[in-house]
mmCIF file of C-alpha atoms and ligand atoms in Angstrom:
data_model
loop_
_atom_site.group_PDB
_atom_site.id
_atom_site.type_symbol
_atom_site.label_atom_id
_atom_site.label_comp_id
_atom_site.label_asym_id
_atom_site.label_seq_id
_atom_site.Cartn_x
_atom_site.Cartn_y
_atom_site.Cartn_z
ATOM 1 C CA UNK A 1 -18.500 -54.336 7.001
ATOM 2 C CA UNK A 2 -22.144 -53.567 8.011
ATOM 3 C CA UNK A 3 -22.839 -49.917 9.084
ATOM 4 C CA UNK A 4 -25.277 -49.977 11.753
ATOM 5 C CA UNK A 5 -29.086 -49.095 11.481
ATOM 6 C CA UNK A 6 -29.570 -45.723 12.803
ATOM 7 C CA UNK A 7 -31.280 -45.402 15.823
ATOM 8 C CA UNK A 8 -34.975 -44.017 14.791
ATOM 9 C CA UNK A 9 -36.157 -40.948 16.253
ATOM 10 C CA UNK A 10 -38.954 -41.303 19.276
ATOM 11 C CA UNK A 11 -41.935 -40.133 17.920
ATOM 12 C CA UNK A 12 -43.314 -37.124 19.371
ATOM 13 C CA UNK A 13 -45.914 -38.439 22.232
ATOM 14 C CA UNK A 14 -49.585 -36.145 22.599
ATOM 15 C CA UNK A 15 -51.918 -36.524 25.660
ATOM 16 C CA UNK A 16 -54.810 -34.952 25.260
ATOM 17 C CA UNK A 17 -56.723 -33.949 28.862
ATOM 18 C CA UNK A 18 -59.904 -35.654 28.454
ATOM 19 C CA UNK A 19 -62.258 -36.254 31.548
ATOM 20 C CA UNK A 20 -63.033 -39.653 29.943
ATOM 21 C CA UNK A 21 -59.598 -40.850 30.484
ATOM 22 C CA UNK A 22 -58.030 -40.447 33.761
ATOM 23 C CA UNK A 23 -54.317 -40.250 32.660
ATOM 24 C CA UNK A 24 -55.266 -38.357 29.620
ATOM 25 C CA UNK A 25 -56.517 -39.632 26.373
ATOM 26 C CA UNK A 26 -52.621 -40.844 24.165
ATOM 27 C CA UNK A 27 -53.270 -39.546 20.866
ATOM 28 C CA UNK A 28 -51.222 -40.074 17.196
ATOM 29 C CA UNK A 29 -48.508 -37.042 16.379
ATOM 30 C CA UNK A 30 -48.327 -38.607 13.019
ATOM 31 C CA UNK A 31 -52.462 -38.022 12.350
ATOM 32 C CA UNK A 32 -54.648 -34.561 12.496
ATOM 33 C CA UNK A 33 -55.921 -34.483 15.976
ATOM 34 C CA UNK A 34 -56.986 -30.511 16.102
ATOM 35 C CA UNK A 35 -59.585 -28.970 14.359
ATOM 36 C CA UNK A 36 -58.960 -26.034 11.719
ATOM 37 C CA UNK A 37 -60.974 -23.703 13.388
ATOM 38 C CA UNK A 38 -59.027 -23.959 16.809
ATOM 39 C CA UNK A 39 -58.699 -20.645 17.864
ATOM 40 C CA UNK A 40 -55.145 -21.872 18.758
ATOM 41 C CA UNK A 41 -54.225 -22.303 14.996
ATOM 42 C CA UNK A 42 -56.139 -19.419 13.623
ATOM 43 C CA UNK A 43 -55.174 -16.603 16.127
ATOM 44 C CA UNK A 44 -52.528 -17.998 18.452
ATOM 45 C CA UNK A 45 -55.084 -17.766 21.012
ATOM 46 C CA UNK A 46 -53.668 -19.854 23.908
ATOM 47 C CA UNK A 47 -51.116 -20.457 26.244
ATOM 48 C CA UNK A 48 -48.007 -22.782 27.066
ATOM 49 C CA UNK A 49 -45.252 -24.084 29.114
ATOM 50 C CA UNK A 50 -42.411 -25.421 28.157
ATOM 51 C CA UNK A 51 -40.299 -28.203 31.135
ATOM 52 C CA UNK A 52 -37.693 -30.176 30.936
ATOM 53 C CA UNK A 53 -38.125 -33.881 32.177
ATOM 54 C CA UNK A 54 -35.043 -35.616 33.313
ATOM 55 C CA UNK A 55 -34.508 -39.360 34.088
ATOM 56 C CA UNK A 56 -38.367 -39.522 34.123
ATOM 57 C CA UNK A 57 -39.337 -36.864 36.430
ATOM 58 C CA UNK A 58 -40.360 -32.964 35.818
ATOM 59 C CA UNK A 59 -38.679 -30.676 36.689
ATOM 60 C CA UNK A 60 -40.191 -27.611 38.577
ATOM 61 C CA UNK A 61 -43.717 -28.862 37.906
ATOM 62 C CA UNK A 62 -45.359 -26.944 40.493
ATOM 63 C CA UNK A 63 -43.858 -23.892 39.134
ATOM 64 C CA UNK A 64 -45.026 -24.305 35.772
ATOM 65 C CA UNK A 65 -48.096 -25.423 36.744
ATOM 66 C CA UNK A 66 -48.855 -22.446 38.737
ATOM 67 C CA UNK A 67 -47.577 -20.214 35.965
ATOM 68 C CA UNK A 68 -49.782 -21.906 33.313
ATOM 69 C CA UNK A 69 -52.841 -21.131 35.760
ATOM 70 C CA UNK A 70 -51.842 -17.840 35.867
ATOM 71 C CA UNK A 71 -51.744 -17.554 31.990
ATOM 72 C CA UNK A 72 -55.158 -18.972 31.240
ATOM 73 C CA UNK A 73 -56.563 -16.366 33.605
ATOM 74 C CA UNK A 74 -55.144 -13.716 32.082
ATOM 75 C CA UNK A 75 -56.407 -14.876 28.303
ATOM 76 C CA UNK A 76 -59.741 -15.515 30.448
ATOM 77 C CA UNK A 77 -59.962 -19.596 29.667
ATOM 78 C CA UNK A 78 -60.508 -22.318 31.935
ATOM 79 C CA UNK A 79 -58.207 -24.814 32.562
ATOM 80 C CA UNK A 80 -58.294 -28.386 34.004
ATOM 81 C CA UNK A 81 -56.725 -28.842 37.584
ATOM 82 C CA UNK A 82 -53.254 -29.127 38.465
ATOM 83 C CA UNK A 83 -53.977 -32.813 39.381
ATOM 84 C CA UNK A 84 -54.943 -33.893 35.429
ATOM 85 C CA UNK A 85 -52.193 -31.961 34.131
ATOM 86 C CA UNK A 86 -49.792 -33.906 36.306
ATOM 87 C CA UNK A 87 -51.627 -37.656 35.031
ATOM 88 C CA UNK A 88 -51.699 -36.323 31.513
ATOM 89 C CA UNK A 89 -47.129 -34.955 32.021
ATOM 90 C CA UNK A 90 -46.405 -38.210 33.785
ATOM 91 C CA UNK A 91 -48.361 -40.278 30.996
ATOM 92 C CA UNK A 92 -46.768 -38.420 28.282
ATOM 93 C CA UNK A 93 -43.020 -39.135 29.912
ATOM 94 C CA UNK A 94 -43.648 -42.648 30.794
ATOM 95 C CA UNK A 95 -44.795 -43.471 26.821
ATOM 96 C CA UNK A 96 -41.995 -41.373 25.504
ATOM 97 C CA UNK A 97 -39.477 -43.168 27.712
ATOM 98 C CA UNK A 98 -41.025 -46.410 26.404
ATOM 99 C CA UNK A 99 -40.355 -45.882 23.231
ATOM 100 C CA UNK A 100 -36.595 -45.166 23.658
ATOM 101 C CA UNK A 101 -35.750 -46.881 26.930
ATOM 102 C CA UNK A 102 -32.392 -46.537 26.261
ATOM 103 C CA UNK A 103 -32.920 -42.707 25.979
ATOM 104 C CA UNK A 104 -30.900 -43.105 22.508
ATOM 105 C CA UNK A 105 -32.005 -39.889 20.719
ATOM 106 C CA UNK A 106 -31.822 -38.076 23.841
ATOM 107 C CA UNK A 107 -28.009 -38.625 23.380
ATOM 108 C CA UNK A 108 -27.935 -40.436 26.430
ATOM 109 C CA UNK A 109 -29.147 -37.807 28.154
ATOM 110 C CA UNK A 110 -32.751 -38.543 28.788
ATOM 111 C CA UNK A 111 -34.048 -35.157 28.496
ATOM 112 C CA UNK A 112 -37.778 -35.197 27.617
ATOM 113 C CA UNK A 113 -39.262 -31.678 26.538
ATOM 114 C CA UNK A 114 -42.571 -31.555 27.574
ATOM 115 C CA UNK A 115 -45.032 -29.030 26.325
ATOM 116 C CA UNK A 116 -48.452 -28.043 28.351
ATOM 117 C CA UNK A 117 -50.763 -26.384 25.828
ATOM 118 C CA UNK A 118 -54.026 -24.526 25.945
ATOM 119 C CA UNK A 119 -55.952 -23.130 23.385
ATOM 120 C CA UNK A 120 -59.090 -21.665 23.153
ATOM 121 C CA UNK A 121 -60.535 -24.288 20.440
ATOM 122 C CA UNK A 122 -62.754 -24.504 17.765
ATOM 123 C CA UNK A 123 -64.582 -21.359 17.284
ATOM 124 C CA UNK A 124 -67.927 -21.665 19.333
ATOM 125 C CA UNK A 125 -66.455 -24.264 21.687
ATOM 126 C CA UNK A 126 -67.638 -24.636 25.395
ATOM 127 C CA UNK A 127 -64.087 -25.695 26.572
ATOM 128 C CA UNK A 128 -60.079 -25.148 25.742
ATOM 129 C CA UNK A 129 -58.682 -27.892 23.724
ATOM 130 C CA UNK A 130 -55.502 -29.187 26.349
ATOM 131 C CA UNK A 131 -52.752 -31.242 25.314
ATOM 132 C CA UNK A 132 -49.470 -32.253 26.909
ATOM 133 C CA UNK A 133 -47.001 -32.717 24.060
ATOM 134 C CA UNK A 134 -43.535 -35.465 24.749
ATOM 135 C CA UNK A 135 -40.209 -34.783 22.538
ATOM 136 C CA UNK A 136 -36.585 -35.069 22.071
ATOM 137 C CA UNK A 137 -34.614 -31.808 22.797
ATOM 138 C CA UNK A 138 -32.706 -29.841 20.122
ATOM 139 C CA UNK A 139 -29.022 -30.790 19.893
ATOM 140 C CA UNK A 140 -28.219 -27.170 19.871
ATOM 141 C CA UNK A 141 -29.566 -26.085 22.885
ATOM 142 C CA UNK A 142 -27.202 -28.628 24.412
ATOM 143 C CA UNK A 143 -24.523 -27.842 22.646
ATOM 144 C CA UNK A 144 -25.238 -23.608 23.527
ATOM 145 C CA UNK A 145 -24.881 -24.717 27.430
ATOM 146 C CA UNK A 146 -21.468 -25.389 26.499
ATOM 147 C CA UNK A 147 -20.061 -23.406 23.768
ATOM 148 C CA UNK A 148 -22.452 -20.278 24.627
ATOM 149 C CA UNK A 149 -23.789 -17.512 22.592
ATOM 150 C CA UNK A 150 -23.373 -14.761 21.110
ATOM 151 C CA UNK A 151 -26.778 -12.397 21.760
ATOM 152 C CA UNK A 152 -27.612 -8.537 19.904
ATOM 153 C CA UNK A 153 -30.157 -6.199 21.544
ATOM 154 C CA UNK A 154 -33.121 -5.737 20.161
ATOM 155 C CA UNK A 155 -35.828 -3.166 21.012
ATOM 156 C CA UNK A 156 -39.065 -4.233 21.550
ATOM 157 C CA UNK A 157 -40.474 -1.200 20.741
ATOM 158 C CA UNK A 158 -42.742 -0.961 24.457
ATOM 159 C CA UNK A 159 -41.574 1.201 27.479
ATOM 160 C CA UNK A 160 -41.033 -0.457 30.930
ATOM 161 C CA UNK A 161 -44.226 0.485 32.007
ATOM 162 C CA UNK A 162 -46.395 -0.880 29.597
ATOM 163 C CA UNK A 163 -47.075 -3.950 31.306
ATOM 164 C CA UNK A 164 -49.014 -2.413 34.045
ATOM 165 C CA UNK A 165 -50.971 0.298 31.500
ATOM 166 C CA UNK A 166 -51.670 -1.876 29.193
ATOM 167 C CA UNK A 167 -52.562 -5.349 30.677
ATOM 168 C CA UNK A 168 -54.319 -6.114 27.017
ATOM 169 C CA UNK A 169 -51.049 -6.712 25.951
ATOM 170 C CA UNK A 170 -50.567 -10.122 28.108
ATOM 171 C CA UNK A 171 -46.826 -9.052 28.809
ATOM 172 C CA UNK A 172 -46.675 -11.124 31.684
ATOM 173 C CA UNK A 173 -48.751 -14.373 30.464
ATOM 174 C CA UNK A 174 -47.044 -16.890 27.771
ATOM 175 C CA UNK A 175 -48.940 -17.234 25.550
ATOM 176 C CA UNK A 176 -49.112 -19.285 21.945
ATOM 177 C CA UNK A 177 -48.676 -15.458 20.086
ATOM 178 C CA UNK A 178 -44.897 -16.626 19.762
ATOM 179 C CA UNK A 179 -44.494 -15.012 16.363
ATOM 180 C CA UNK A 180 -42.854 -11.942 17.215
ATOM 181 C CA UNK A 181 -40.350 -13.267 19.599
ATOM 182 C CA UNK A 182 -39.427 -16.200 16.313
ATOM 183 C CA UNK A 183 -39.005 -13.491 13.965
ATOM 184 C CA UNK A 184 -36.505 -11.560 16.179
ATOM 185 C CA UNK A 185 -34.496 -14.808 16.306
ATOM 186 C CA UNK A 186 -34.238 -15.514 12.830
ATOM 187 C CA UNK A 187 -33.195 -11.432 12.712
ATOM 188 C CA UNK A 188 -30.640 -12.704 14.794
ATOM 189 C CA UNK A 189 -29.569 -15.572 12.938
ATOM 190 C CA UNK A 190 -29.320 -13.476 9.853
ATOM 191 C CA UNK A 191 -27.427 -11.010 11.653
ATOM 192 C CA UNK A 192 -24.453 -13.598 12.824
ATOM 193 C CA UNK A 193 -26.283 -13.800 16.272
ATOM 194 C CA UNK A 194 -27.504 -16.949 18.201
ATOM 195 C CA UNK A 195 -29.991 -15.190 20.271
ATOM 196 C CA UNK A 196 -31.776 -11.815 21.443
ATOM 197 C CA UNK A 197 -31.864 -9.747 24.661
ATOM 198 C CA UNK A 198 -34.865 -7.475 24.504
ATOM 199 C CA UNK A 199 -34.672 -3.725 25.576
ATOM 200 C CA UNK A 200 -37.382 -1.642 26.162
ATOM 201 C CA UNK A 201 -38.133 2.037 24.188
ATOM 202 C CA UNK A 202 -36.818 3.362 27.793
ATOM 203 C CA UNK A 203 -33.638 1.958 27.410
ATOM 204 C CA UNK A 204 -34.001 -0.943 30.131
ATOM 205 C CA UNK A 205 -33.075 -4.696 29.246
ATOM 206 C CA UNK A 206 -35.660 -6.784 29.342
ATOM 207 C CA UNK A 207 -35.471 -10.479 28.446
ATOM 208 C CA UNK A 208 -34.510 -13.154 25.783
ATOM 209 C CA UNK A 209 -37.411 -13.966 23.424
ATOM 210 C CA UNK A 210 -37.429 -17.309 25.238
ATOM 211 C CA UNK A 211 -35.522 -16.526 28.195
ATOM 212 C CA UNK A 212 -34.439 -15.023 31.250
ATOM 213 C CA UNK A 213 -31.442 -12.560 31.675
ATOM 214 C CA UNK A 214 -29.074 -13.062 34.282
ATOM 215 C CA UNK A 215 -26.148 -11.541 35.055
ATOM 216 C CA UNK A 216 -23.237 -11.530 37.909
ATOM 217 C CA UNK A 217 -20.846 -9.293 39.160
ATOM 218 C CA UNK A 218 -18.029 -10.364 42.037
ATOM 219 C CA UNK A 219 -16.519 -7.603 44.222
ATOM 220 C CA UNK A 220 -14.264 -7.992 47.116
ATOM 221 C CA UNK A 221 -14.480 -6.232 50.579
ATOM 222 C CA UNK A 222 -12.881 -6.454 53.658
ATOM 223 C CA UNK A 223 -13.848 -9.802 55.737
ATOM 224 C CA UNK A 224 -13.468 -8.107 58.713
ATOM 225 C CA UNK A 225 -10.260 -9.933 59.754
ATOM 226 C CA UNK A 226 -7.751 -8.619 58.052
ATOM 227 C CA UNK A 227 -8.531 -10.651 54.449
ATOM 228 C CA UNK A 228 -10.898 -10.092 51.647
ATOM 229 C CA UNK A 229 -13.833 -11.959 50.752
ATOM 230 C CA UNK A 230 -15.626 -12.168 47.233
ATOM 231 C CA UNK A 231 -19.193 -11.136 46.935
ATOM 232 C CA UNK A 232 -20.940 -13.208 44.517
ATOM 233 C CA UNK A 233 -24.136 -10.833 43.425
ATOM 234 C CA UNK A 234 -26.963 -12.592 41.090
ATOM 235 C CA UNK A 235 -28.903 -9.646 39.278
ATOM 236 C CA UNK A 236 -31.885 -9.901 36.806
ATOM 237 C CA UNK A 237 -34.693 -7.578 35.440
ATOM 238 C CA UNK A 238 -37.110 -6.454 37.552
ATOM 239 C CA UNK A 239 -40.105 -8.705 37.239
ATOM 240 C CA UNK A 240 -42.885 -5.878 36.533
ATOM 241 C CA UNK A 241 -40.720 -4.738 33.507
ATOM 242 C CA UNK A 242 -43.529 -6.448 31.135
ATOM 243 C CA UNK A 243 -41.080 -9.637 31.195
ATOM 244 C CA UNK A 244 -42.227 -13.226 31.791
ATOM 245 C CA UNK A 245 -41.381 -14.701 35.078
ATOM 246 C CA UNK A 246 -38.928 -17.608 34.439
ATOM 247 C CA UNK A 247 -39.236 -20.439 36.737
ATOM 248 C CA UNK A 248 -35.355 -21.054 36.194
ATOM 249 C CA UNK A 249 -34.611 -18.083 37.756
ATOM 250 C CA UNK A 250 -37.055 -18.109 40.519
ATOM 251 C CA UNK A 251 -35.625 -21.710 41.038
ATOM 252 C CA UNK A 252 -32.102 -20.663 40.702
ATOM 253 C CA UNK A 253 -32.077 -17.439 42.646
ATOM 254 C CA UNK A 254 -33.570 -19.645 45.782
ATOM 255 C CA UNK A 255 -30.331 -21.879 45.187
ATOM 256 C CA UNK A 256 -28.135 -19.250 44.911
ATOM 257 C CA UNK A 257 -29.266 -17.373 48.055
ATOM 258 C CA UNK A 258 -28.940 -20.600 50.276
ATOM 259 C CA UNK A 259 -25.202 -20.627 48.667
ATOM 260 C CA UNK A 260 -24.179 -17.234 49.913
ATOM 261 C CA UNK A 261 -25.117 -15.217 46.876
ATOM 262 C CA UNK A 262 -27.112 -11.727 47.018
ATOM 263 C CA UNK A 263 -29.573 -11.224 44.952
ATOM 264 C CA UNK A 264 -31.112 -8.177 43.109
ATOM 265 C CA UNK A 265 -33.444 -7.063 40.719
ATOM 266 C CA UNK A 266 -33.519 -4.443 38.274
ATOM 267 C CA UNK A 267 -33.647 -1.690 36.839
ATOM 268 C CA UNK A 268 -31.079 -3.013 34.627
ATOM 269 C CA UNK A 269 -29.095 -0.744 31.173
ATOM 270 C CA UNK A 270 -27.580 -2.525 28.237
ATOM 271 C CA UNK A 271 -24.369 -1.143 30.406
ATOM 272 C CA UNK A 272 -24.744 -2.888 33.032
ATOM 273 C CA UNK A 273 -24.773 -6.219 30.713
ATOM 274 C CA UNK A 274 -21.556 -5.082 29.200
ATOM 275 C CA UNK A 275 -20.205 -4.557 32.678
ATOM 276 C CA UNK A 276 -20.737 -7.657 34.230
ATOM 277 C CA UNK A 277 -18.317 -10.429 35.115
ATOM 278 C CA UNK A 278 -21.016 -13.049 33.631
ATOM 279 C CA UNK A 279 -24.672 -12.956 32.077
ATOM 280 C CA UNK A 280 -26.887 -15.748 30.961
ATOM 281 C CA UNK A 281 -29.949 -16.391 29.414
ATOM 282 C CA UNK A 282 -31.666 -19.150 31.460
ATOM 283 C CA UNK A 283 -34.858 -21.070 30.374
ATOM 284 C CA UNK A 284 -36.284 -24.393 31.391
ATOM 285 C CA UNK A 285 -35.262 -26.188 28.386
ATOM 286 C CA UNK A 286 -31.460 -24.820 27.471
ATOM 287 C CA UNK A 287 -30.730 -24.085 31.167
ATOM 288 C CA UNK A 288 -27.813 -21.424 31.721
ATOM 289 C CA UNK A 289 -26.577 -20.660 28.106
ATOM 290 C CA UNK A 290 -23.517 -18.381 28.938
ATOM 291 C CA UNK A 291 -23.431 -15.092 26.311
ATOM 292 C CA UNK A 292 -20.087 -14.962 25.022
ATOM 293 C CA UNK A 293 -20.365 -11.057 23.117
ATOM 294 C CA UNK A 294 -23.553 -8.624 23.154
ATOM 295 C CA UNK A 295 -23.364 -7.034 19.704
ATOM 296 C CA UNK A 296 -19.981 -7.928 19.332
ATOM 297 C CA UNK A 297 -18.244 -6.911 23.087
ATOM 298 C CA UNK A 298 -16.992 -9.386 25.094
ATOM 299 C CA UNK A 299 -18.535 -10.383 28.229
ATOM 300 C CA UNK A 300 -16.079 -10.916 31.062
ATOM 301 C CA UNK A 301 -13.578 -13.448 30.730
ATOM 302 C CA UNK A 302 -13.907 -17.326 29.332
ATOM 303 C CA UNK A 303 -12.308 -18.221 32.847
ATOM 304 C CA UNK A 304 -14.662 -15.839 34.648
ATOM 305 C CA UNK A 305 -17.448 -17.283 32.471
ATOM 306 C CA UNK A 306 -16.454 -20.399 32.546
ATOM 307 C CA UNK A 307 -16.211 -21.158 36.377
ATOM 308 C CA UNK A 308 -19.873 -18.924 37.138
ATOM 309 C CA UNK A 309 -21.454 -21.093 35.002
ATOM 310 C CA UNK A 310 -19.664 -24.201 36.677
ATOM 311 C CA UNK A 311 -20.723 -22.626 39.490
ATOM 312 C CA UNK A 312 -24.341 -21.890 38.897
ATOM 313 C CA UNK A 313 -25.120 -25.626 36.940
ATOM 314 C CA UNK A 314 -24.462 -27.187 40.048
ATOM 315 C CA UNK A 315 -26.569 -25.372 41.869
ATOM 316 C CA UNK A 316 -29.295 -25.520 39.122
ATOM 317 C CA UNK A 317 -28.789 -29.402 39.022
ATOM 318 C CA UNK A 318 -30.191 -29.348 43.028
ATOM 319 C CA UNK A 319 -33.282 -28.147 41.858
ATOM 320 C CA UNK A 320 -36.321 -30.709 41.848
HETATM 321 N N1 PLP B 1 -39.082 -15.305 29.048
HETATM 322 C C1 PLP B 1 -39.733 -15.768 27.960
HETATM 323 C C2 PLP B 1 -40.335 -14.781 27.003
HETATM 324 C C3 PLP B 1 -39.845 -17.157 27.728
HETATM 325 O O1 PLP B 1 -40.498 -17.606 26.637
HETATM 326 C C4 PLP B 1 -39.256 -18.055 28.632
HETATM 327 C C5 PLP B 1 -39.345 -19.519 28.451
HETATM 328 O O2 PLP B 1 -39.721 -20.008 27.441
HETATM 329 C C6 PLP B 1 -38.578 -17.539 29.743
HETATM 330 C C7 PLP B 1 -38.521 -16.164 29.932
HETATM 331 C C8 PLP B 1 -37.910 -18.462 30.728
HETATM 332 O O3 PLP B 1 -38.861 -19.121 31.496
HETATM 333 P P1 PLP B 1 -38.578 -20.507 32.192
HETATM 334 O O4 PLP B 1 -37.320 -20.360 32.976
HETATM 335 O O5 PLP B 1 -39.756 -20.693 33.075
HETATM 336 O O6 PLP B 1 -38.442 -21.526 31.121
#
């Protein structure tokens, strides 16, 4: 008996913005293609986004396109226009796709992560170096959508307010300075954890180190005729905590709202995380990864979690 060849993995697909090349210049993962000096490499001096491509088409694009601008103008860079970045995404998807039409190492899925990146460039440079980057997602992210997570709380060590004090800090930007929010996961990892939910030295939650909370809380009240109704409430920090603004739940609270749900923001306590019926961390990539404990509690039910997060995918899977 003959074991079948493995299916190879898609190489990871770059396309650099260069005006000389209308749908962005393809380059080789496999070969150097930055300089050493890049400001990028040498002091993380950039920013990102991070989408999620699915069946060929991005999702949210305008979203993360508008909070990419909003990055580089923090960080002081120019960027290209919205109009190459979308040649240089759609170029990046179409080539990945074409290497693995069958979307095989996808798992069948066809997920593409696709990465929009920004960095200063080589010391003395005129312009940012910009790249679109075309992989594969993780299998675990996958697999966290359905199994969940278990999260601790970490202090970040800033108060709520230190976003608007101290706008050096680039709270609100995302930018390639990703070290910090890596080494809390692997502190997490070590620590029996899958992820992180920051809190601030005030004592207010603020996010995941690559994601948004979210959390939900159903009450009944009186409908009025006799009967009860359930109040579905969607509640996440409040956006000038010195948190990134996710474009899932921007996306996702829009969705929600047009299915009956309230909405609120903030102030929110590690308490009010242990309280709720559900919470989430939400990004583009992993979507709704349901948190099963926060240092070791349980969170709700697995029935209660279970049919929110039923509930909420299908709304999330409505969103272009
Ligand atoms: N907060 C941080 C710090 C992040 O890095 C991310 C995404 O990577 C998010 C929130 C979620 O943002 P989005 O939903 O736009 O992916």
């Amino acid at each position: 008996m003959t074991t079948p060849a493995p299916v190879p993995a898609p190489a990871t697909v770059l396309v650099f913005l260069d005006p000389a090349f209308d749908g962005g210049r393809v380059a080789d993962a496999t070969q150097p293609q930055l300089m050493a000096t890049d400001l990028g490499a040498t002091r993380g001096d950039g920013v990102f986004e991070s989408l999620l491509a699915v069946g060929g088409r991005p999702r949210k694009i305008q979203a993360h396109l508008t909070r990419l601008a909003g990055s580089a103008r923090l960080l002081e860079l120019d960027i290209p226009a919205e109009d190459a970045w979308r040649r240089a995404v759609d170029t990046a998807i179409g080539e990945f796709r074409r290497q693995d039409p069958a979307a095989a190492a996808t798992g069948g899925t066809d997920e593409v992560v696709v990465k929009l990146l920004v960095t200063r460039g080589p010391e003395g440079a005129a312009a940012a170096t910009c790249w679109v980057q075309a992989s594969a997602p993780a299998a675990a992210g996958r697999r966290q959508r359905e199994t969940g997570i278990d999260v601790i709380l970490l202090d970040r060590g800033y108060d709520s307010e230190v976003g608007e004090r101290a706008p050096w800090l680039l709270l609100g930007a995302k930018t390639l300075s990703y070290a910090v929010n890596m080494a809390a996961l692997r502190y997490a990892h070590r620590h029996g954890a899958a992820d992180v939910i920051f809190t601030s030295a005030d004592g207010r939650v603020l996010e995941g180190p690559t994601s948004t909370v979210l959390l939900a809380h159903l009450e009944t009240a009186d409908d009025g005729a006799g009967g009860v109704r359930t109040i579905r409430r969607l509640i996440t920090p409040q956006l000038d905590s010195g948190i990134l603004p996710g474009t899932s739940q921007g996306a996702l609270f829009t969705a929600a709202k047009a299915a009956g749900w309230e909405l609120g923001y903030g102030p929110l306590e590690p308490k009010d995380l242990l309280d709720a019926d559900a919470v989430w961390l939400i990004s583009s990539i992993r979507l709704l990864a349901p948190v099963n404990h926060i240092d070791g509690q349980e969170i709700g039910t697995p029935e209660l979690r279970r049919q929110l997060t039923a509930e909420l995918n299908a709304l999330f899977a409505t969103i272009e």
